[in-house]
């Protein structure tokens, strides 16, 4: 039994990321299970130098601790995705051996031209499956002889159902709503969807507490957990923090930075109080330490409060 918090070091954590960290920490501590800190620095082009160290420092400043992580090690080390290429390669080989992945040479334009209607996410159309067919794949490859292949997972035609601990019952059709998704990118990097499953599986994670923006990725991850033979964890998709215009916070949003908070002379306890208050864990905004906060909560209470805010 373990929880985890898995930040991406693409810049300093904003208050929304820190609130998710608080909730992941509370879930693990209230469940009396270890918390794993994993640095998701897989997408190397997006990693900012020094960001990983800063994130760990900020989390410690706020009063969080963890039982396994890049700075303290642990049985499932390494805890940085950039050092876990062999683990991902092994899982990829397993998929390859079972003919569950195929190379894809389609450009973004090829996909957009075919997939005019359904969209899996706001910006990405559902892959129309062109390169599933070896003849069509050969034709596409001829059109882009310079292109290296991305590898896609051959999605089955079934529906994934699960009960999110906060959001409730979710049902997603893999073929109609997800499509054959990328497991290994054309630039040779393994995709987040594969890495996160291999990591959570190998690290024995039983509770995934993360932002609700990842709800849409969960069905494909469940499919991969099952295919790779790992137990499927429980998911707690927690509400995202919005700014005062109702838009979700981004790392470019200076107003939500921890730096600004510190520059205003505010303490870690004031920030914990603010984060806890915005998600309904305390009734009025006041300075409170992580330890004091946890004393007033149980796992059921935490869950009820989050369900009320979803
Ligand atoms: N690394 C992702 C992020 O910072 C979180 C992935 C996850 O929790 O599954 O948004």
PDB file of C-alpha atoms and ligand atoms in Angstrom:
ATOM      1  CA  UNK A   1       0.000   0.000   0.000  1.00  0.00           C
ATOM      2  CA  UNK A   2       1.510   3.329  -1.082  1.00  0.00           C
ATOM      3  CA  UNK A   3       0.494   6.753  -2.210  1.00  0.00           C
ATOM      4  CA  UNK A   4       2.541   8.965  -4.464  1.00  0.00           C
ATOM      5  CA  UNK A   5       3.009  12.518  -5.605  1.00  0.00           C
ATOM      6  CA  UNK A   6       4.510  12.859  -9.072  1.00  0.00           C
ATOM      7  CA  UNK A   7       5.405  16.424 -10.062  1.00  0.00           C
ATOM      8  CA  UNK A   8       6.846  17.372 -13.467  1.00  0.00           C
ATOM      9  CA  UNK A   9       9.886  19.655 -13.195  1.00  0.00           C
ATOM     10  CA  UNK A  10       8.851  21.942 -16.041  1.00  0.00           C
ATOM     11  CA  UNK A  11       9.000  24.955 -13.707  1.00  0.00           C
ATOM     12  CA  UNK A  12       8.194  25.779 -10.087  1.00  0.00           C
ATOM     13  CA  UNK A  13       4.996  24.266  -8.663  1.00  0.00           C
ATOM     14  CA  UNK A  14       2.074  26.686  -8.576  1.00  0.00           C
ATOM     15  CA  UNK A  15      -0.516  26.827  -5.813  1.00  0.00           C
ATOM     16  CA  UNK A  16      -2.740  24.340  -7.649  1.00  0.00           C
ATOM     17  CA  UNK A  17       0.095  21.785  -7.847  1.00  0.00           C
ATOM     18  CA  UNK A  18       0.844  22.427  -4.176  1.00  0.00           C
ATOM     19  CA  UNK A  19      -2.778  21.810  -3.252  1.00  0.00           C
ATOM     20  CA  UNK A  20      -2.673  18.465  -5.059  1.00  0.00           C
ATOM     21  CA  UNK A  21       0.577  17.702  -3.181  1.00  0.00           C
ATOM     22  CA  UNK A  22      -1.187  18.525   0.102  1.00  0.00           C
ATOM     23  CA  UNK A  23      -4.045  16.163  -0.761  1.00  0.00           C
ATOM     24  CA  UNK A  24      -1.700  13.341  -1.810  1.00  0.00           C
ATOM     25  CA  UNK A  25       0.271  13.799   1.403  1.00  0.00           C
ATOM     26  CA  UNK A  26      -2.909  13.820   3.526  1.00  0.00           C
ATOM     27  CA  UNK A  27      -4.293  10.727   1.787  1.00  0.00           C
ATOM     28  CA  UNK A  28      -1.103   8.725   2.422  1.00  0.00           C
ATOM     29  CA  UNK A  29      -0.673   9.905   6.001  1.00  0.00           C
ATOM     30  CA  UNK A  30      -4.328   9.362   6.948  1.00  0.00           C
ATOM     31  CA  UNK A  31      -4.247   5.905   5.356  1.00  0.00           C
ATOM     32  CA  UNK A  32      -1.002   5.267   7.270  1.00  0.00           C
ATOM     33  CA  UNK A  33       0.755   4.197   4.123  1.00  0.00           C
ATOM     34  CA  UNK A  34       4.111   5.280   2.679  1.00  0.00           C
ATOM     35  CA  UNK A  35       4.243   8.238   0.326  1.00  0.00           C
ATOM     36  CA  UNK A  36       6.495   8.058  -2.726  1.00  0.00           C
ATOM     37  CA  UNK A  37       7.816  11.193  -4.365  1.00  0.00           C
ATOM     38  CA  UNK A  38       8.551  10.621  -8.036  1.00  0.00           C
ATOM     39  CA  UNK A  39      10.008  13.252 -10.346  1.00  0.00           C
ATOM     40  CA  UNK A  40       8.377  13.033 -13.773  1.00  0.00           C
ATOM     41  CA  UNK A  41      11.223  14.443 -15.850  1.00  0.00           C
ATOM     42  CA  UNK A  42      10.498  12.170 -18.773  1.00  0.00           C
ATOM     43  CA  UNK A  43       9.715  14.896 -21.271  1.00  0.00           C
ATOM     44  CA  UNK A  44      13.312  16.145 -21.375  1.00  0.00           C
ATOM     45  CA  UNK A  45      12.681  19.049 -23.769  1.00  0.00           C
ATOM     46  CA  UNK A  46      10.260  20.503 -21.200  1.00  0.00           C
ATOM     47  CA  UNK A  47      12.430  20.010 -18.107  1.00  0.00           C
ATOM     48  CA  UNK A  48      13.806  23.228 -16.587  1.00  0.00           C
ATOM     49  CA  UNK A  49      17.288  22.919 -15.061  1.00  0.00           C
ATOM     50  CA  UNK A  50      17.169  23.192 -11.267  1.00  0.00           C
ATOM     51  CA  UNK A  51      13.397  22.819 -11.173  1.00  0.00           C
ATOM     52  CA  UNK A  52      13.452  19.369  -9.606  1.00  0.00           C
ATOM     53  CA  UNK A  53      15.622  20.486  -6.667  1.00  0.00           C
ATOM     54  CA  UNK A  54      13.437  23.571  -6.213  1.00  0.00           C
ATOM     55  CA  UNK A  55      10.266  21.455  -6.118  1.00  0.00           C
ATOM     56  CA  UNK A  56      11.660  19.193  -3.402  1.00  0.00           C
ATOM     57  CA  UNK A  57      12.778  22.251  -1.412  1.00  0.00           C
ATOM     58  CA  UNK A  58       9.367  23.911  -1.731  1.00  0.00           C
ATOM     59  CA  UNK A  59       7.564  20.748  -0.637  1.00  0.00           C
ATOM     60  CA  UNK A  60       9.814  20.446   2.432  1.00  0.00           C
ATOM     61  CA  UNK A  61       9.314  24.146   3.235  1.00  0.00           C
ATOM     62  CA  UNK A  62       5.568  23.536   3.339  1.00  0.00           C
ATOM     63  CA  UNK A  63       6.007  20.737   5.876  1.00  0.00           C
ATOM     64  CA  UNK A  64       5.592  17.643   3.691  1.00  0.00           C
ATOM     65  CA  UNK A  65       7.681  14.519   4.071  1.00  0.00           C
ATOM     66  CA  UNK A  66       7.880  11.306   2.084  1.00  0.00           C
ATOM     67  CA  UNK A  67       9.223   7.808   2.557  1.00  0.00           C
ATOM     68  CA  UNK A  68      10.788   7.136  -0.830  1.00  0.00           C
ATOM     69  CA  UNK A  69      12.099   9.637  -3.322  1.00  0.00           C
ATOM     70  CA  UNK A  70      15.041  10.896  -5.365  1.00  0.00           C
ATOM     71  CA  UNK A  71      16.670  12.548  -2.347  1.00  0.00           C
ATOM     72  CA  UNK A  72      16.296   9.603   0.053  1.00  0.00           C
ATOM     73  CA  UNK A  73      16.216   6.536  -2.206  1.00  0.00           C
ATOM     74  CA  UNK A  74      14.084   3.470  -1.518  1.00  0.00           C
ATOM     75  CA  UNK A  75      13.376  -0.067  -2.729  1.00  0.00           C
ATOM     76  CA  UNK A  76      12.046   1.008  -6.156  1.00  0.00           C
ATOM     77  CA  UNK A  77      14.858   3.488  -6.953  1.00  0.00           C
ATOM     78  CA  UNK A  78      15.541   5.400  -9.149  1.00  0.00           C
ATOM     79  CA  UNK A  79      12.695   7.858  -8.514  1.00  0.00           C
ATOM     80  CA  UNK A  80      13.396  10.086 -11.525  1.00  0.00           C
ATOM     81  CA  UNK A  81      11.759   9.006 -14.757  1.00  0.00           C
ATOM     82  CA  UNK A  82      14.798  10.157 -16.756  1.00  0.00           C
ATOM     83  CA  UNK A  83      16.772   7.316 -15.102  1.00  0.00           C
ATOM     84  CA  UNK A  84      14.156   4.614 -15.722  1.00  0.00           C
ATOM     85  CA  UNK A  85      14.582   4.054 -19.445  1.00  0.00           C
ATOM     86  CA  UNK A  86      15.501   0.330 -18.992  1.00  0.00           C
ATOM     87  CA  UNK A  87      12.287  -0.297 -17.037  1.00  0.00           C
ATOM     88  CA  UNK A  88      10.182   1.337 -19.776  1.00  0.00           C
ATOM     89  CA  UNK A  89      12.103  -0.503 -22.480  1.00  0.00           C
ATOM     90  CA  UNK A  90      11.326  -3.817 -20.798  1.00  0.00           C
ATOM     91  CA  UNK A  91       7.597  -3.067 -20.692  1.00  0.00           C
ATOM     92  CA  UNK A  92       7.723  -1.865 -24.287  1.00  0.00           C
ATOM     93  CA  UNK A  93       9.390  -5.139 -25.312  1.00  0.00           C
ATOM     94  CA  UNK A  94       6.586  -7.060 -23.567  1.00  0.00           C
ATOM     95  CA  UNK A  95       4.006  -5.139 -25.630  1.00  0.00           C
ATOM     96  CA  UNK A  96       6.037  -5.662 -28.781  1.00  0.00           C
ATOM     97  CA  UNK A  97       6.371  -9.413 -28.163  1.00  0.00           C
ATOM     98  CA  UNK A  98       2.602  -9.653 -27.823  1.00  0.00           C
ATOM     99  CA  UNK A  99       1.973  -7.625 -30.984  1.00  0.00           C
ATOM    100  CA  UNK A 100       0.169  -4.959 -28.980  1.00  0.00           C
ATOM    101  CA  UNK A 101       2.050  -2.024 -30.507  1.00  0.00           C
ATOM    102  CA  UNK A 102       2.750  -0.988 -34.087  1.00  0.00           C
ATOM    103  CA  UNK A 103       4.908   1.681 -35.721  1.00  0.00           C
ATOM    104  CA  UNK A 104       3.151   4.793 -36.994  1.00  0.00           C
ATOM    105  CA  UNK A 105       4.564   7.231 -39.544  1.00  0.00           C
ATOM    106  CA  UNK A 106       1.629   9.627 -39.691  1.00  0.00           C
ATOM    107  CA  UNK A 107       2.308  13.321 -39.354  1.00  0.00           C
ATOM    108  CA  UNK A 108      -0.010  15.573 -37.387  1.00  0.00           C
ATOM    109  CA  UNK A 109      -1.459  16.752 -40.703  1.00  0.00           C
ATOM    110  CA  UNK A 110      -2.136  13.179 -41.899  1.00  0.00           C
ATOM    111  CA  UNK A 111      -4.109  12.544 -38.719  1.00  0.00           C
ATOM    112  CA  UNK A 112      -6.072  15.766 -38.888  1.00  0.00           C
ATOM    113  CA  UNK A 113      -7.026  15.133 -42.493  1.00  0.00           C
ATOM    114  CA  UNK A 114      -8.548  11.753 -41.716  1.00  0.00           C
ATOM    115  CA  UNK A 115      -9.884  12.417 -38.232  1.00  0.00           C
ATOM    116  CA  UNK A 116     -12.130  15.365 -38.865  1.00  0.00           C
ATOM    117  CA  UNK A 117     -14.749  14.600 -36.226  1.00  0.00           C
ATOM    118  CA  UNK A 118     -14.067  13.077 -32.809  1.00  0.00           C
ATOM    119  CA  UNK A 119     -11.489  14.445 -30.415  1.00  0.00           C
ATOM    120  CA  UNK A 120     -10.071  12.453 -27.511  1.00  0.00           C
ATOM    121  CA  UNK A 121      -8.909  15.613 -25.771  1.00  0.00           C
ATOM    122  CA  UNK A 122      -9.363  19.276 -26.506  1.00  0.00           C
ATOM    123  CA  UNK A 123      -6.444  19.401 -28.936  1.00  0.00           C
ATOM    124  CA  UNK A 124      -5.802  15.848 -30.051  1.00  0.00           C
ATOM    125  CA  UNK A 125      -8.038  14.039 -32.517  1.00  0.00           C
ATOM    126  CA  UNK A 126      -8.621  10.319 -32.006  1.00  0.00           C
ATOM    127  CA  UNK A 127      -6.086   8.458 -34.116  1.00  0.00           C
ATOM    128  CA  UNK A 128      -7.935   7.006 -37.141  1.00  0.00           C
ATOM    129  CA  UNK A 129      -5.840   3.818 -37.088  1.00  0.00           C
ATOM    130  CA  UNK A 130      -4.188   4.360 -40.482  1.00  0.00           C
ATOM    131  CA  UNK A 131      -0.878   2.615 -39.675  1.00  0.00           C
ATOM    132  CA  UNK A 132      -2.635  -0.382 -38.120  1.00  0.00           C
ATOM    133  CA  UNK A 133      -2.999  -1.513 -41.710  1.00  0.00           C
ATOM    134  CA  UNK A 134       0.449  -2.547 -43.059  1.00  0.00           C
ATOM    135  CA  UNK A 135      -0.399  -1.470 -46.630  1.00  0.00           C
ATOM    136  CA  UNK A 136      -1.536   1.996 -45.585  1.00  0.00           C
ATOM    137  CA  UNK A 137       1.476   2.229 -43.267  1.00  0.00           C
ATOM    138  CA  UNK A 138       3.822   1.507 -46.156  1.00  0.00           C
ATOM    139  CA  UNK A 139       2.165   4.242 -48.227  1.00  0.00           C
ATOM    140  CA  UNK A 140       2.445   6.789 -45.430  1.00  0.00           C
ATOM    141  CA  UNK A 141       6.050   5.790 -44.831  1.00  0.00           C
ATOM    142  CA  UNK A 142       6.850   6.382 -48.473  1.00  0.00           C
ATOM    143  CA  UNK A 143       5.402   9.863 -48.181  1.00  0.00           C
ATOM    144  CA  UNK A 144       7.658  10.723 -45.211  1.00  0.00           C
ATOM    145  CA  UNK A 145      10.869   8.730 -45.802  1.00  0.00           C
ATOM    146  CA  UNK A 146      12.737  10.934 -43.298  1.00  0.00           C
ATOM    147  CA  UNK A 147      10.322  10.234 -40.441  1.00  0.00           C
ATOM    148  CA  UNK A 148      11.104   7.861 -37.563  1.00  0.00           C
ATOM    149  CA  UNK A 149       8.196   5.859 -36.224  1.00  0.00           C
ATOM    150  CA  UNK A 150       6.139   6.586 -33.151  1.00  0.00           C
ATOM    151  CA  UNK A 151       4.731   3.404 -31.568  1.00  0.00           C
ATOM    152  CA  UNK A 152       1.039   3.116 -30.876  1.00  0.00           C
ATOM    153  CA  UNK A 153      -0.861   0.755 -28.611  1.00  0.00           C
ATOM    154  CA  UNK A 154      -3.421  -1.374 -30.432  1.00  0.00           C
ATOM    155  CA  UNK A 155      -6.477  -0.517 -28.392  1.00  0.00           C
ATOM    156  CA  UNK A 156      -9.158  -3.212 -27.952  1.00  0.00           C
ATOM    157  CA  UNK A 157     -12.821  -2.425 -28.573  1.00  0.00           C
ATOM    158  CA  UNK A 158     -14.002  -2.545 -25.028  1.00  0.00           C
ATOM    159  CA  UNK A 159     -15.174  -0.091 -22.444  1.00  0.00           C
ATOM    160  CA  UNK A 160     -13.230   0.550 -19.262  1.00  0.00           C
ATOM    161  CA  UNK A 161     -15.288   1.145 -16.148  1.00  0.00           C
ATOM    162  CA  UNK A 162     -13.935   2.236 -12.801  1.00  0.00           C
ATOM    163  CA  UNK A 163     -14.996   3.991  -9.656  1.00  0.00           C
ATOM    164  CA  UNK A 164     -12.990   7.103  -8.990  1.00  0.00           C
ATOM    165  CA  UNK A 165     -12.792   7.691  -5.221  1.00  0.00           C
ATOM    166  CA  UNK A 166     -13.847  11.337  -5.678  1.00  0.00           C
ATOM    167  CA  UNK A 167     -15.650  11.606  -9.002  1.00  0.00           C
ATOM    168  CA  UNK A 168     -17.535   8.308  -8.845  1.00  0.00           C
ATOM    169  CA  UNK A 169     -18.411   5.914 -11.645  1.00  0.00           C
ATOM    170  CA  UNK A 170     -16.550   6.474 -14.932  1.00  0.00           C
ATOM    171  CA  UNK A 171     -17.020   4.605 -18.166  1.00  0.00           C
ATOM    172  CA  UNK A 172     -14.867   5.229 -21.221  1.00  0.00           C
ATOM    173  CA  UNK A 173     -14.905   3.384 -24.524  1.00  0.00           C
ATOM    174  CA  UNK A 174     -11.317   2.752 -25.553  1.00  0.00           C
ATOM    175  CA  UNK A 175     -11.907   2.645 -29.284  1.00  0.00           C
ATOM    176  CA  UNK A 176     -14.515   5.405 -29.570  1.00  0.00           C
ATOM    177  CA  UNK A 177     -13.128   7.868 -27.004  1.00  0.00           C
ATOM    178  CA  UNK A 178      -9.393   7.123 -26.793  1.00  0.00           C
ATOM    179  CA  UNK A 179      -8.037   5.444 -29.932  1.00  0.00           C
ATOM    180  CA  UNK A 180      -4.606   3.882 -30.508  1.00  0.00           C
ATOM    181  CA  UNK A 181      -2.420   6.050 -28.308  1.00  0.00           C
ATOM    182  CA  UNK A 182       1.325   6.673 -28.426  1.00  0.00           C
ATOM    183  CA  UNK A 183       3.532   4.511 -26.191  1.00  0.00           C
ATOM    184  CA  UNK A 184       6.876   5.599 -27.615  1.00  0.00           C
ATOM    185  CA  UNK A 185       7.303   8.924 -29.333  1.00  0.00           C
ATOM    186  CA  UNK A 186       8.997   9.507 -32.686  1.00  0.00           C
ATOM    187  CA  UNK A 187      11.848  11.278 -30.829  1.00  0.00           C
ATOM    188  CA  UNK A 188      12.563   8.008 -28.988  1.00  0.00           C
ATOM    189  CA  UNK A 189      11.164   9.091 -25.617  1.00  0.00           C
ATOM    190  CA  UNK A 190       8.629   6.837 -23.930  1.00  0.00           C
ATOM    191  CA  UNK A 191       5.231   8.437 -23.521  1.00  0.00           C
ATOM    192  CA  UNK A 192       3.850   9.522 -20.147  1.00  0.00           C
ATOM    193  CA  UNK A 193       1.046   6.922 -20.401  1.00  0.00           C
ATOM    194  CA  UNK A 194       3.514   4.038 -20.438  1.00  0.00           C
ATOM    195  CA  UNK A 195       5.979   5.494 -17.930  1.00  0.00           C
ATOM    196  CA  UNK A 196       3.358   6.336 -15.320  1.00  0.00           C
ATOM    197  CA  UNK A 197       1.909   2.819 -15.410  1.00  0.00           C
ATOM    198  CA  UNK A 198       5.295   1.079 -15.262  1.00  0.00           C
ATOM    199  CA  UNK A 199       6.300   3.336 -12.356  1.00  0.00           C
ATOM    200  CA  UNK A 200       3.098   3.023 -10.358  1.00  0.00           C
ATOM    201  CA  UNK A 201       3.110  -0.723 -11.026  1.00  0.00           C
ATOM    202  CA  UNK A 202       6.748  -1.332 -10.067  1.00  0.00           C
ATOM    203  CA  UNK A 203       6.565   1.027  -7.083  1.00  0.00           C
ATOM    204  CA  UNK A 204       3.508  -0.773  -5.678  1.00  0.00           C
ATOM    205  CA  UNK A 205       1.331   2.339  -5.726  1.00  0.00           C
ATOM    206  CA  UNK A 206      -2.211   1.590  -4.531  1.00  0.00           C
ATOM    207  CA  UNK A 207      -3.631   5.135  -4.410  1.00  0.00           C
ATOM    208  CA  UNK A 208      -3.122   7.698  -7.157  1.00  0.00           C
ATOM    209  CA  UNK A 209      -4.096  11.187  -5.974  1.00  0.00           C
ATOM    210  CA  UNK A 210      -3.783  13.691  -8.822  1.00  0.00           C
ATOM    211  CA  UNK A 211      -5.495  16.571 -10.597  1.00  0.00           C
ATOM    212  CA  UNK A 212      -8.809  15.986 -12.367  1.00  0.00           C
ATOM    213  CA  UNK A 213      -7.176  17.023 -15.669  1.00  0.00           C
ATOM    214  CA  UNK A 214      -5.756  13.483 -15.810  1.00  0.00           C
ATOM    215  CA  UNK A 215      -9.132  11.756 -15.537  1.00  0.00           C
ATOM    216  CA  UNK A 216      -9.215  11.357 -19.326  1.00  0.00           C
ATOM    217  CA  UNK A 217      -5.925   9.416 -19.262  1.00  0.00           C
ATOM    218  CA  UNK A 218      -7.109   6.912 -16.698  1.00  0.00           C
ATOM    219  CA  UNK A 219      -8.908   4.395 -18.940  1.00  0.00           C
ATOM    220  CA  UNK A 220      -5.849   3.919 -21.152  1.00  0.00           C
ATOM    221  CA  UNK A 221      -3.672   3.570 -18.049  1.00  0.00           C
ATOM    222  CA  UNK A 222      -6.014   0.941 -16.586  1.00  0.00           C
ATOM    223  CA  UNK A 223      -5.772  -0.930 -19.875  1.00  0.00           C
ATOM    224  CA  UNK A 224      -1.956  -0.845 -19.606  1.00  0.00           C
ATOM    225  CA  UNK A 225      -1.927  -1.895 -15.923  1.00  0.00           C
ATOM    226  CA  UNK A 226      -3.974  -4.929 -16.887  1.00  0.00           C
ATOM    227  CA  UNK A 227      -1.919  -5.744 -19.975  1.00  0.00           C
ATOM    228  CA  UNK A 228       1.390  -5.470 -18.135  1.00  0.00           C
ATOM    229  CA  UNK A 229       0.069  -7.557 -15.232  1.00  0.00           C
ATOM    230  CA  UNK A 230       0.052  -4.934 -12.472  1.00  0.00           C
ATOM    231  CA  UNK A 231      -2.795  -4.440 -10.004  1.00  0.00           C
ATOM    232  CA  UNK A 232      -4.883  -1.384 -10.868  1.00  0.00           C
ATOM    233  CA  UNK A 233      -4.608   1.307  -8.152  1.00  0.00           C
ATOM    234  CA  UNK A 234      -7.483   3.386  -6.778  1.00  0.00           C
ATOM    235  CA  UNK A 235      -7.762   6.812  -8.366  1.00  0.00           C
ATOM    236  CA  UNK A 236      -8.578  10.023  -6.506  1.00  0.00           C
ATOM    237  CA  UNK A 237      -8.971  12.784  -9.094  1.00  0.00           C
ATOM    238  CA  UNK A 238      -9.036  15.969  -7.063  1.00  0.00           C
ATOM    239  CA  UNK A 239     -10.493  19.304  -8.191  1.00  0.00           C
ATOM    240  CA  UNK A 240      -8.154  21.691  -9.995  1.00  0.00           C
ATOM    241  CA  UNK A 241      -7.531  25.107  -8.533  1.00  0.00           C
ATOM    242  CA  UNK A 242      -8.902  27.888 -10.707  1.00  0.00           C
ATOM    243  CA  UNK A 243      -7.878  31.549 -10.838  1.00  0.00           C
ATOM    244  CA  UNK A 244     -10.450  34.274 -10.246  1.00  0.00           C
ATOM    245  CA  UNK A 245     -11.519  34.189 -13.891  1.00  0.00           C
ATOM    246  CA  UNK A 246     -12.335  30.485 -13.582  1.00  0.00           C
ATOM    247  CA  UNK A 247      -9.346  29.328 -15.672  1.00  0.00           C
ATOM    248  CA  UNK A 248      -7.100  26.535 -14.437  1.00  0.00           C
ATOM    249  CA  UNK A 249      -3.746  27.703 -13.117  1.00  0.00           C
ATOM    250  CA  UNK A 250      -0.670  27.287 -15.254  1.00  0.00           C
ATOM    251  CA  UNK A 251       3.032  27.339 -14.436  1.00  0.00           C
ATOM    252  CA  UNK A 252       3.296  30.602 -16.347  1.00  0.00           C
ATOM    253  CA  UNK A 253       0.788  32.195 -13.999  1.00  0.00           C
ATOM    254  CA  UNK A 254       2.975  34.392 -11.762  1.00  0.00           C
ATOM    255  CA  UNK A 255       0.065  35.296  -9.479  1.00  0.00           C
ATOM    256  CA  UNK A 256      -0.143  31.714  -8.262  1.00  0.00           C
ATOM    257  CA  UNK A 257       3.567  31.246  -7.595  1.00  0.00           C
ATOM    258  CA  UNK A 258       5.077  30.280  -4.297  1.00  0.00           C
ATOM    259  CA  UNK A 259       7.744  32.949  -4.823  1.00  0.00           C
ATOM    260  CA  UNK A 260       5.159  35.705  -4.778  1.00  0.00           C
ATOM    261  CA  UNK A 261       3.620  34.174  -1.671  1.00  0.00           C
ATOM    262  CA  UNK A 262       7.002  34.246   0.084  1.00  0.00           C
ATOM    263  CA  UNK A 263       7.801  37.770  -1.163  1.00  0.00           C
ATOM    264  CA  UNK A 264       4.647  38.936   0.572  1.00  0.00           C
ATOM    265  CA  UNK A 265       6.180  37.681   3.813  1.00  0.00           C
ATOM    266  CA  UNK A 266       3.624  34.891   4.234  1.00  0.00           C
ATOM    267  CA  UNK A 267       4.501  31.710   6.105  1.00  0.00           C
ATOM    268  CA  UNK A 268       4.200  28.044   5.131  1.00  0.00           C
ATOM    269  CA  UNK A 269       1.362  27.657   7.660  1.00  0.00           C
ATOM    270  CA  UNK A 270      -0.562  30.530   6.033  1.00  0.00           C
ATOM    271  CA  UNK A 271      -0.260  28.793   2.681  1.00  0.00           C
ATOM    272  CA  UNK A 272      -1.332  25.405   4.062  1.00  0.00           C
ATOM    273  CA  UNK A 273      -4.333  27.167   5.630  1.00  0.00           C
ATOM    274  CA  UNK A 274      -5.149  28.850   2.314  1.00  0.00           C
ATOM    275  CA  UNK A 275      -4.898  25.604   0.329  1.00  0.00           C
ATOM    276  CA  UNK A 276      -6.909  23.646   2.901  1.00  0.00           C
ATOM    277  CA  UNK A 277      -9.587  26.348   3.047  1.00  0.00           C
ATOM    278  CA  UNK A 278     -10.013  26.527  -0.752  1.00  0.00           C
ATOM    279  CA  UNK A 279     -10.900  22.847  -0.835  1.00  0.00           C
ATOM    280  CA  UNK A 280     -13.122  22.970   2.238  1.00  0.00           C
ATOM    281  CA  UNK A 281     -10.881  21.127   4.716  1.00  0.00           C
ATOM    282  CA  UNK A 282     -11.124  23.963   7.254  1.00  0.00           C
ATOM    283  CA  UNK A 283     -14.008  26.366   7.778  1.00  0.00           C
ATOM    284  CA  UNK A 284     -12.074  29.624   7.847  1.00  0.00           C
ATOM    285  CA  UNK A 285      -8.780  30.682   6.340  1.00  0.00           C
ATOM    286  CA  UNK A 286      -6.064  30.736   8.992  1.00  0.00           C
ATOM    287  CA  UNK A 287      -2.461  29.656   9.442  1.00  0.00           C
ATOM    288  CA  UNK A 288      -2.270  25.950  10.187  1.00  0.00           C
ATOM    289  CA  UNK A 289       0.592  23.432  10.092  1.00  0.00           C
ATOM    290  CA  UNK A 290       0.355  20.168   8.169  1.00  0.00           C
ATOM    291  CA  UNK A 291       0.391  18.289  11.477  1.00  0.00           C
ATOM    292  CA  UNK A 292      -2.401  20.333  12.997  1.00  0.00           C
ATOM    293  CA  UNK A 293      -4.449  19.946   9.830  1.00  0.00           C
ATOM    294  CA  UNK A 294      -4.107  16.180   9.847  1.00  0.00           C
ATOM    295  CA  UNK A 295      -5.216  15.948  13.459  1.00  0.00           C
ATOM    296  CA  UNK A 296      -8.629  17.338  12.523  1.00  0.00           C
ATOM    297  CA  UNK A 297      -9.181  14.852   9.673  1.00  0.00           C
ATOM    298  CA  UNK A 298      -9.831  11.188   8.935  1.00  0.00           C
ATOM    299  CA  UNK A 299      -9.548   9.496   5.556  1.00  0.00           C
ATOM    300  CA  UNK A 300     -13.365   9.399   5.224  1.00  0.00           C
ATOM    301  CA  UNK A 301     -13.668  13.058   6.138  1.00  0.00           C
ATOM    302  CA  UNK A 302     -11.008  14.006   3.588  1.00  0.00           C
ATOM    303  CA  UNK A 303     -12.861  12.077   0.915  1.00  0.00           C
ATOM    304  CA  UNK A 304     -16.267  13.548   1.846  1.00  0.00           C
ATOM    305  CA  UNK A 305     -14.910  17.092   1.719  1.00  0.00           C
ATOM    306  CA  UNK A 306     -13.363  16.459  -1.701  1.00  0.00           C
ATOM    307  CA  UNK A 307     -16.546  14.857  -3.015  1.00  0.00           C
ATOM    308  CA  UNK A 308     -18.411  18.013  -1.979  1.00  0.00           C
ATOM    309  CA  UNK A 309     -15.974  20.148  -3.994  1.00  0.00           C
ATOM    310  CA  UNK A 310     -15.762  18.137  -7.173  1.00  0.00           C
TER     311      UNK A 310
HETATM  312  N1  LIG B   1       3.511  14.528 -13.710  1.00  0.00           N
HETATM  313  C1  LIG B   1       2.124  14.870 -13.859  1.00  0.00           C
HETATM  314  C2  LIG B   1       1.908  16.334 -13.546  1.00  0.00           C
HETATM  315  O1  LIG B   1       2.734  16.956 -12.900  1.00  0.00           O
HETATM  316  C3  LIG B   1       1.255  14.049 -12.944  1.00  0.00           C
HETATM  317  C4  LIG B   1       1.062  12.689 -13.460  1.00  0.00           C
HETATM  318  C5  LIG B   1       0.229  11.800 -12.554  1.00  0.00           C
HETATM  319  O2  LIG B   1       0.015  12.148 -11.378  1.00  0.00           O
HETATM  320  O3  LIG B   1      -0.166  10.738 -13.016  1.00  0.00           O
HETATM  321  O4  LIG B   1       0.900  16.874 -13.939  1.00  0.00           O
END
